[in-house]
Amino acid sequence: MIEQPTLLIVDDEKPTRDGLRAALEGRYDVYVAEDARSAMALLESEHFDVMLTDFRLPNEDGLKLIARA
């Protein structure tokens, strides 16, 4: 069995997270986070091939999250 690439979706809006997960879970092993803090915790414990992030997150913007990742 071929392992799927891992994807982290970071967005503070639940409908957006859920919609992206539904659209992409057939091709990726999908993880979701609602803010930068949750995303960083996942990034420290897991390897991700792709990260999709909202630019406007509570307490930190998406570009800063990308730089930290």
C-alpha angles and dihedrals in degrees: 000000000000115000115236120234114256122245130193117202115196118189133133093217112084096206090055093048092047094046093050091046091051092048096047108030093092091062102030140040093243128210124179135204129185098208144011094267093056090044093052091050089054093044090054093051104034139041116238127194093196136019124195113192139177113237092221109061128155112269096356135039124238094248091059089049090052091050091050092047 
